[in-house]
mmCIF file of C-alpha atoms and ligand atoms in Angstrom:
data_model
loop_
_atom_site.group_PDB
_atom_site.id
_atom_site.type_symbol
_atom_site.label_atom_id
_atom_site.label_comp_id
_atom_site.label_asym_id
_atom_site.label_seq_id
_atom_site.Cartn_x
_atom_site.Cartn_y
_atom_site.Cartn_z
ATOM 1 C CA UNK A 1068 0.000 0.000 0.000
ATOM 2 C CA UNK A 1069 1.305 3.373 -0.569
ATOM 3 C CA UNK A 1070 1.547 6.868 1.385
ATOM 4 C CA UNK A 1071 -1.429 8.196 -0.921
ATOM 5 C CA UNK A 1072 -3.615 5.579 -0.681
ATOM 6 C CA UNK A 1073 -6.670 5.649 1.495
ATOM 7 C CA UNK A 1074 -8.498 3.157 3.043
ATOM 8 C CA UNK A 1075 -11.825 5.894 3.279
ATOM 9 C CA UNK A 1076 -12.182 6.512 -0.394
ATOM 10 C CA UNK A 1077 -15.127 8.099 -1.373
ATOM 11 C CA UNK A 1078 -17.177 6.403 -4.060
ATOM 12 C CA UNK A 1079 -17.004 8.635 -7.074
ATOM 13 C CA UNK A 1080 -20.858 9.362 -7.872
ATOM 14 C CA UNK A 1081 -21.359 10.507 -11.202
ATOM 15 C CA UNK A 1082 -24.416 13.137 -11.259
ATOM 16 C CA UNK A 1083 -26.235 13.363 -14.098
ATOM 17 C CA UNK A 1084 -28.724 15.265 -14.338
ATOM 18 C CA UNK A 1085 -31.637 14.042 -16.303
ATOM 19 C CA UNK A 1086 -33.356 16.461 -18.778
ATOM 20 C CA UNK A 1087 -36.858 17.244 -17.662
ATOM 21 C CA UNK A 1088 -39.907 16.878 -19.530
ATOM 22 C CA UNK A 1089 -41.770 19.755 -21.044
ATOM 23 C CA UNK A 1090 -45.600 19.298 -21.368
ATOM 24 C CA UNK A 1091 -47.471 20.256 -24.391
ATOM 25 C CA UNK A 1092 -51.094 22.148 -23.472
ATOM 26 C CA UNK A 1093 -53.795 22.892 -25.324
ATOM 27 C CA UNK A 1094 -55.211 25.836 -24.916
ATOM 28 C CA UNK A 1095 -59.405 26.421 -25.538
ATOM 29 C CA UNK A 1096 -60.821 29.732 -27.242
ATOM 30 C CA UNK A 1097 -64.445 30.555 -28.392
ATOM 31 C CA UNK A 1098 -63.606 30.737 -32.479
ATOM 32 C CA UNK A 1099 -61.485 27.894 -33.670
ATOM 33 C CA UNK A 1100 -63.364 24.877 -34.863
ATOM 34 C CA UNK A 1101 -63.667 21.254 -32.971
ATOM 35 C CA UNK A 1102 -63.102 19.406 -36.391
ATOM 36 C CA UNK A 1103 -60.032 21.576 -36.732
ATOM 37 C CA UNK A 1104 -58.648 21.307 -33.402
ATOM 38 C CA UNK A 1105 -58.879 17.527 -33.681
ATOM 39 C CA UNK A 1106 -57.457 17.299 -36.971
ATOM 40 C CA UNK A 1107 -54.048 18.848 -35.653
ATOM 41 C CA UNK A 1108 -54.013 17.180 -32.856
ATOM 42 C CA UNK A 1109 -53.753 14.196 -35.262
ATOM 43 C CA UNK A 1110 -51.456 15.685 -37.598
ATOM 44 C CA UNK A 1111 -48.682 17.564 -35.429
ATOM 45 C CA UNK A 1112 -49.090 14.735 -32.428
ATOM 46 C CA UNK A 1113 -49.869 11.315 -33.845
ATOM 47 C CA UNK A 1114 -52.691 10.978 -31.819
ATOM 48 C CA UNK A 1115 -56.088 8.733 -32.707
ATOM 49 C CA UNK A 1116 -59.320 10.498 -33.828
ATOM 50 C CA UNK A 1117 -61.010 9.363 -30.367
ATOM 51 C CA UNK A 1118 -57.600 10.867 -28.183
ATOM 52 C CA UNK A 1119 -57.934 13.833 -30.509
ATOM 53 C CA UNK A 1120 -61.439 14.050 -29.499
ATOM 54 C CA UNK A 1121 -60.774 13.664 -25.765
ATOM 55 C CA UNK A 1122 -58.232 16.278 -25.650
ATOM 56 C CA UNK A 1123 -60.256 19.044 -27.610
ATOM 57 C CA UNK A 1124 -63.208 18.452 -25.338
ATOM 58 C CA UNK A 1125 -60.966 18.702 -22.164
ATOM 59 C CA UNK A 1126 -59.652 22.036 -22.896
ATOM 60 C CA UNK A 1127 -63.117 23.031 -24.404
ATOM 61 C CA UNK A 1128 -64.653 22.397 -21.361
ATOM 62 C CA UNK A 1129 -61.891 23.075 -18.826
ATOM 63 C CA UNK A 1130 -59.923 25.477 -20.760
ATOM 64 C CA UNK A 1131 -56.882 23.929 -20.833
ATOM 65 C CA UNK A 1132 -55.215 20.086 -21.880
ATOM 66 C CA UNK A 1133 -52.355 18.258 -21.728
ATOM 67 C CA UNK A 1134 -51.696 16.989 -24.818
ATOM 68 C CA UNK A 1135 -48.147 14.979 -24.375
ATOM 69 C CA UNK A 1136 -44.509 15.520 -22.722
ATOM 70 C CA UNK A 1137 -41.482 15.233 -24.575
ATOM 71 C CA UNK A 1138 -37.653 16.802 -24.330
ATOM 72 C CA UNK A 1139 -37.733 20.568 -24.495
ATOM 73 C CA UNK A 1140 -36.765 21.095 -27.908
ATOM 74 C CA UNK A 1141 -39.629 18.654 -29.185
ATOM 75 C CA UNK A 1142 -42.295 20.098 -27.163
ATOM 76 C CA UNK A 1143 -41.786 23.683 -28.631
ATOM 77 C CA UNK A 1144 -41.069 22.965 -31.813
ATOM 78 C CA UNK A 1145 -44.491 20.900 -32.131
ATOM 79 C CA UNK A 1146 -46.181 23.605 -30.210
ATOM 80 C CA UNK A 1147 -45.234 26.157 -32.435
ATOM 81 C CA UNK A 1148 -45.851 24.336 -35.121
ATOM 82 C CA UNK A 1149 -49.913 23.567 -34.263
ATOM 83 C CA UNK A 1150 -49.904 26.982 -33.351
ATOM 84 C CA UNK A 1151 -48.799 27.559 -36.460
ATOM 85 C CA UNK A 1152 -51.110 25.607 -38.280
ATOM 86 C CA UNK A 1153 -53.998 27.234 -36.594
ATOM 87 C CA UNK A 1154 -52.736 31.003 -37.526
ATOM 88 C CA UNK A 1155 -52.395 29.866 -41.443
ATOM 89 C CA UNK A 1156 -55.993 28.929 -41.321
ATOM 90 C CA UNK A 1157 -56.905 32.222 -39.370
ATOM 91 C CA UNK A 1158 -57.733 30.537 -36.167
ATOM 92 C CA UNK A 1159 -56.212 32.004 -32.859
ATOM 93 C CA UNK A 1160 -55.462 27.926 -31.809
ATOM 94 C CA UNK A 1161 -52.847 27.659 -28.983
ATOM 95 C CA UNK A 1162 -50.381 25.738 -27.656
ATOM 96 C CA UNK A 1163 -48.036 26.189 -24.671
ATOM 97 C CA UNK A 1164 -45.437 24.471 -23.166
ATOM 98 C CA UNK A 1165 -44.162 23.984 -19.534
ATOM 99 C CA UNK A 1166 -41.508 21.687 -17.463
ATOM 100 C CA UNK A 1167 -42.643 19.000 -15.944
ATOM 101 C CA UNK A 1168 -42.796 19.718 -12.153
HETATM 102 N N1 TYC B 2548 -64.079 26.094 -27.978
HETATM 103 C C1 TYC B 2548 -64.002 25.824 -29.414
HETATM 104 C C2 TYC B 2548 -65.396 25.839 -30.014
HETATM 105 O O1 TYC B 2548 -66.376 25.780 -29.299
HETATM 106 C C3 TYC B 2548 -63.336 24.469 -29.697
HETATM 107 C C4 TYC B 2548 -61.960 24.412 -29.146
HETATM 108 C C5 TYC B 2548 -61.610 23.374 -28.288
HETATM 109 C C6 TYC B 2548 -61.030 25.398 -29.486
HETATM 110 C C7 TYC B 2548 -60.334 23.324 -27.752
HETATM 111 C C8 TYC B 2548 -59.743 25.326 -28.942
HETATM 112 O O2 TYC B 2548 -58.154 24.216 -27.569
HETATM 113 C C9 TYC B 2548 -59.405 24.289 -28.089
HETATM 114 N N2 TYC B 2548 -65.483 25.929 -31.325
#
């Protein structure tokens, strides 16, 4: 054994930390269509007609949804793109994004 060794070494605990989630939310308003909603829901989040339908007629009736949680980078880039998709058609559709708690 030599001078520098140690009988008390420390394990060496690599922290890394994990990314967190960001949550995708559907937000309602009184002008843009159900049909439309749903359809890009489908479109911009792979979701099924009936989880398209759930998720309009949670934020139509509670004002808000969550739609799905991905990295950060994912989640705004698909939220900006539905939002996007809305505004082309003239609808003032929105979605947000937020961390994961
Ligand atoms: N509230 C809209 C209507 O009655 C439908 C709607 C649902 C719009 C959800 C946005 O996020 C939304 N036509």
């Amino acid at each position: 054994m030599r001078e520098t060794d140690t009988l008390l070494k420390p394990k060496a605990k690599t922290q890394v930390a994990r990314p967190r989630l960001h949550k995708v939310i559907l937000v309602n308003d009184d002008f843009t269509p159900r049909e439309f909603v749903a359809k890009v829901l489908k479109a911009e989040f792979r979701t099924s007609e009936d989880e398209a339908y759930k998720i309009m007629i949670t934020a139509h009736r509670r004002g808000v949804c969550v739609v799905a949680v991905y990295a950060r980078d994912i989640a705004e880039t698909k939220a900006t793109r539905a939002t996007d998709a809305g505004k082309a058609a003239g609808y003032p559709l929105l979605f947000t994004t937020e961390p994961e708690e």
